[in-house]
PDB file of C-alpha atoms in Angstrom:
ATOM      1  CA  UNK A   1      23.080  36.043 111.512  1.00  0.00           C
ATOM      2  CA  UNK A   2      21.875  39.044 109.664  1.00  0.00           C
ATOM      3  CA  UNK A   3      21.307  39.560 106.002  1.00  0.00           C
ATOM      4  CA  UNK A   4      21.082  42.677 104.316  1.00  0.00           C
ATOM      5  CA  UNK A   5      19.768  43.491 100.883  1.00  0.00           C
ATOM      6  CA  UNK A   6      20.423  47.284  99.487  1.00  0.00           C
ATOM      7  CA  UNK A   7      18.010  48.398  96.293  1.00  0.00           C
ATOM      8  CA  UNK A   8      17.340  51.705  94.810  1.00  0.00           C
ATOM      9  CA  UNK A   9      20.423  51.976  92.778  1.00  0.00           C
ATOM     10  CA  UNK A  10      20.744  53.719  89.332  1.00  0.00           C
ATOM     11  CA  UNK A  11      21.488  55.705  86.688  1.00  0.00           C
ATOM     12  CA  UNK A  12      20.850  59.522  87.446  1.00  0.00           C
ATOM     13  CA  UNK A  13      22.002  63.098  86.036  1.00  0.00           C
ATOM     14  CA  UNK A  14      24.074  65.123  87.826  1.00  0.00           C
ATOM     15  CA  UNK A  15      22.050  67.641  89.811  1.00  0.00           C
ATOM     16  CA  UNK A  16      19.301  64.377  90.467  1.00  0.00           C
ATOM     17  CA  UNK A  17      18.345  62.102  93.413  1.00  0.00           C
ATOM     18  CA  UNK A  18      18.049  58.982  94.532  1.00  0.00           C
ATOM     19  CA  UNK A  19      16.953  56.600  97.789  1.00  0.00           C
ATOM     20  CA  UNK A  20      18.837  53.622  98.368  1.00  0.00           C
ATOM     21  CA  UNK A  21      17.414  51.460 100.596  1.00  0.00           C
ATOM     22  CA  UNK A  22      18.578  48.563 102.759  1.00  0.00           C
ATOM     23  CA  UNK A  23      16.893  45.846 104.351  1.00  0.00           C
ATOM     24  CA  UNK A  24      17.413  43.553 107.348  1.00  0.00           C
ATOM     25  CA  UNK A  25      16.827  40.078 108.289  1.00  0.00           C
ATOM     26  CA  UNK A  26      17.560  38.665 111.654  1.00  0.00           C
ATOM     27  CA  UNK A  27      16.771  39.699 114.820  1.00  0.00           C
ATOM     28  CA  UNK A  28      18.145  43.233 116.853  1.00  0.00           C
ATOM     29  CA  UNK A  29      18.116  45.532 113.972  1.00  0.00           C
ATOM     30  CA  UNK A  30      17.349  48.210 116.412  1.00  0.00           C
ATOM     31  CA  UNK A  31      20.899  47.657 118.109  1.00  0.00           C
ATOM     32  CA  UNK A  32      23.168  47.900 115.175  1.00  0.00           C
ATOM     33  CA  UNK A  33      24.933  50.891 114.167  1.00  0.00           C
ATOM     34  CA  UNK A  34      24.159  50.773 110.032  1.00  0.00           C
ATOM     35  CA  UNK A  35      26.125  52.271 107.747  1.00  0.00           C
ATOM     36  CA  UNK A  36      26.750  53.211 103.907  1.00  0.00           C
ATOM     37  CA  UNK A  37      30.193  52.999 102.426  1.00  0.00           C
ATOM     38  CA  UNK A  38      30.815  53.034  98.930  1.00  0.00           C
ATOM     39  CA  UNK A  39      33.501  51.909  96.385  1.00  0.00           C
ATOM     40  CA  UNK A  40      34.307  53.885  92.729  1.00  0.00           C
ATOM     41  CA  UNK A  41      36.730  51.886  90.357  1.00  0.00           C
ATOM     42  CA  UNK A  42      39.732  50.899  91.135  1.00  0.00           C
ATOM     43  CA  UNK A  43      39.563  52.669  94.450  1.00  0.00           C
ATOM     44  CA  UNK A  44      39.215  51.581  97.745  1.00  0.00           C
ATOM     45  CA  UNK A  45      35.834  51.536  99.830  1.00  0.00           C
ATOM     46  CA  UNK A  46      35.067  54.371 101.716  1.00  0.00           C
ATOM     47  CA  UNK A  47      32.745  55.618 104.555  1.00  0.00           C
ATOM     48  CA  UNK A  48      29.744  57.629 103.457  1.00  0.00           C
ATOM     49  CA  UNK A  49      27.397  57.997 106.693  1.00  0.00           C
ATOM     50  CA  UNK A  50      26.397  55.986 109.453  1.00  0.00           C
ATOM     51  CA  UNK A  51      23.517  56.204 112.272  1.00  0.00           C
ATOM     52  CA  UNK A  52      23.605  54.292 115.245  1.00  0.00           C
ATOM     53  CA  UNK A  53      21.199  52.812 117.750  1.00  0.00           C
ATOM     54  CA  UNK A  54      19.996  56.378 119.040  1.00  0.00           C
ATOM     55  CA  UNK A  55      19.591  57.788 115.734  1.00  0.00           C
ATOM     56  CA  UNK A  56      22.678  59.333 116.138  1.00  0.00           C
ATOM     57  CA  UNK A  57      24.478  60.601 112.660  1.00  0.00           C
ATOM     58  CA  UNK A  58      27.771  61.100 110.958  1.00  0.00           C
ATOM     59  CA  UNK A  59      29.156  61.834 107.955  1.00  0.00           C
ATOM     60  CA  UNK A  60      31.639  61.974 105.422  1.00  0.00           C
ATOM     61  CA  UNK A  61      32.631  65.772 104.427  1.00  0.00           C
ATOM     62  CA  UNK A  62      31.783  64.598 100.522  1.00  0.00           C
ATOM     63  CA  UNK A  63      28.274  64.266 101.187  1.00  0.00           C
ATOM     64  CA  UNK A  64      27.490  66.465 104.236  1.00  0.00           C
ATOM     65  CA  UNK A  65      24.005  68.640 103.183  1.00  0.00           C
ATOM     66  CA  UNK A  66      23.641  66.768 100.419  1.00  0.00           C
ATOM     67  CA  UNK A  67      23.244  62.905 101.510  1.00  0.00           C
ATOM     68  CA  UNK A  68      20.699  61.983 104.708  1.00  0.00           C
ATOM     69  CA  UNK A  69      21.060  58.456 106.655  1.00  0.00           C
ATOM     70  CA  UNK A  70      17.932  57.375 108.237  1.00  0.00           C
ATOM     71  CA  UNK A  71      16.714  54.310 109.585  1.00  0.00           C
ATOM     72  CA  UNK A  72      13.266  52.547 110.303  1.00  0.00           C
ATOM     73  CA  UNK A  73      13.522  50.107 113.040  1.00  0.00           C
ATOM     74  CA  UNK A  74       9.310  48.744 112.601  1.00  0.00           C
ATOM     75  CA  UNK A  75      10.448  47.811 108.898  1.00  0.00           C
ATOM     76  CA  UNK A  76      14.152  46.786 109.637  1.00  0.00           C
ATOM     77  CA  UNK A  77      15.288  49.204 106.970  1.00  0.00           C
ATOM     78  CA  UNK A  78      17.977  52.117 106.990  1.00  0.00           C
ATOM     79  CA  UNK A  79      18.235  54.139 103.663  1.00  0.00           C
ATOM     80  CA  UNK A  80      20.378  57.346 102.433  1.00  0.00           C
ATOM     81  CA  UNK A  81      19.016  59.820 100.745  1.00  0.00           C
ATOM     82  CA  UNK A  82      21.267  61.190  98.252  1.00  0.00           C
ATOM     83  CA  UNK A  83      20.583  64.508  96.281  1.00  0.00           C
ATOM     84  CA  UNK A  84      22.321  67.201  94.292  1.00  0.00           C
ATOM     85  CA  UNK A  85      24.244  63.837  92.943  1.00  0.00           C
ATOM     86  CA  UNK A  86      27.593  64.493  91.157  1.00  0.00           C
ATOM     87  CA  UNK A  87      29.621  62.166  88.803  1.00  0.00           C
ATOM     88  CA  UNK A  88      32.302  61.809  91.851  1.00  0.00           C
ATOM     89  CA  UNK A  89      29.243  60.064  93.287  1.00  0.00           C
ATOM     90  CA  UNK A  90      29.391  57.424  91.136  1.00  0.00           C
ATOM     91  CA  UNK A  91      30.079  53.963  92.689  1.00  0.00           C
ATOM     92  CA  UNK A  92      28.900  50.367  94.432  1.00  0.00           C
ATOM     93  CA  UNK A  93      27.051  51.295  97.279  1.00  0.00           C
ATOM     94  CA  UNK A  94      27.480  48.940 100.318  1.00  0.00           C
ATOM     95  CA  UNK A  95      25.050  48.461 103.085  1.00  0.00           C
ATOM     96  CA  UNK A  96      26.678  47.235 106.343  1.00  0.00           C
ATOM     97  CA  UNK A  97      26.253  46.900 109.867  1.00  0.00           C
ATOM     98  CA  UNK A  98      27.884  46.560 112.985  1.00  0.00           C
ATOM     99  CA  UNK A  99      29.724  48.650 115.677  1.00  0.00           C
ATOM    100  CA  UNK A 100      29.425  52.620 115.056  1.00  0.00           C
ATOM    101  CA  UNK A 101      32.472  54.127 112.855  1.00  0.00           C
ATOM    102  CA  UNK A 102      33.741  54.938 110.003  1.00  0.00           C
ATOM    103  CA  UNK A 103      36.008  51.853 109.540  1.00  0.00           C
ATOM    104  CA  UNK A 104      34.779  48.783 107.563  1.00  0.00           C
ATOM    105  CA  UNK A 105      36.086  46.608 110.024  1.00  0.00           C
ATOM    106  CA  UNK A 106      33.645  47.742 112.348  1.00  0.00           C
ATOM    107  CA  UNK A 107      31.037  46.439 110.799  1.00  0.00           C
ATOM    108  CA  UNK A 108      30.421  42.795 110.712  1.00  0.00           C
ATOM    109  CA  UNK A 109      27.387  42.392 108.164  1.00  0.00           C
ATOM    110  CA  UNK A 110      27.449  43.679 104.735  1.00  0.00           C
ATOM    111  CA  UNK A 111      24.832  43.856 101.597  1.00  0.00           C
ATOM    112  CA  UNK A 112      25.717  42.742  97.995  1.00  0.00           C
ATOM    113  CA  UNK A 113      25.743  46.501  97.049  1.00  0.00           C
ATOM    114  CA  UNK A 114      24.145  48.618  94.495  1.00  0.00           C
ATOM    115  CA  UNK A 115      25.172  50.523  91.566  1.00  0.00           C
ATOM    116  CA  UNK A 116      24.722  54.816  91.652  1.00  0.00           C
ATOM    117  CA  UNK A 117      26.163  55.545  88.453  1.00  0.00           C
ATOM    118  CA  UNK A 118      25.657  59.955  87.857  1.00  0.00           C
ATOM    119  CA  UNK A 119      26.375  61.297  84.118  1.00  0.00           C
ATOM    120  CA  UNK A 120      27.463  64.819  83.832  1.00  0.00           C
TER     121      UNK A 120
END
C-alpha cells in the first residue's frame, strides 16, 4: 500500500509561484509513474503533468512552460513547480500514482489534495 501526502498549497497573486510537494510511503516509489491532476469547482478533475519511472515528462497544454514535474526517488517525493500562476489555476491539487497517463483511472494511489487558490 502506498500513501501519499501533497503540501505546499496556497494563496498566491497572479503572476506568483508556488511548489507543491508530494510525499510517499511504501515501498517502489521509484517504479510508479506520479502524477498531478487537479479539480476547480464544480468541474471535473483533470490531468496536469505526469513523470514516469525514467523521468520521462508530459503535460497538459494549460501549463506547458509554465508548470515543471519532477521527482526525487532518495526522498520518495515528486513535486510541480508552478509559476506565472493565473486565476484559471485555481483548484484542489491531487497527488496520485500509478500507471503512466493522463487518465485518473490509471492511477491507483491518490493524496488528500491541496488547495492553489490565485487572485487576479
Amino acid at each position: 500500500q502506498v500513501q501519499l501526502v501533497e503540501s505546499g498549497g496556497g494563496l498566491v497573486q497572479a503572476g506568483g509561484s508556488l511548489r507543491l510537494s508530494c510525499t510517499a510511503s511504501g515501498r517502489s516509489f521509484s517504479s510508479y509513474a506520479m502524477a498531478w491532476f487537479r479539480q476547480a469547482p464544480g468541474k471535473d478533475r483533470e490531468f496536469v503533468a505526469t513523470i514516469n519511472w525514467s523521468e520521462s515528462t508530459y503535460y497538459t497544454n494549460a501549463v506547458k512552460g509554465r508548470f515543471t514535474i519532477s521527482r526525487d526517488n532518495a526522498k520518495n517525493t515528486v513535486y510541480l513547480q508552478m509559476n506565472s500562476l493565473k486565476p484559471e489555476d485555481t483548484a484542489v491539487y491531487y497527488c496520485a500514482g500509478g500507471l503512466d497517463g493522463m487518465y485518473t483511472g490509471s492511477y491507483d494511489y491518490w493524496g488528500q489534495g491541496t488547495q492553489v487558490t490565485v487572485s487576479s
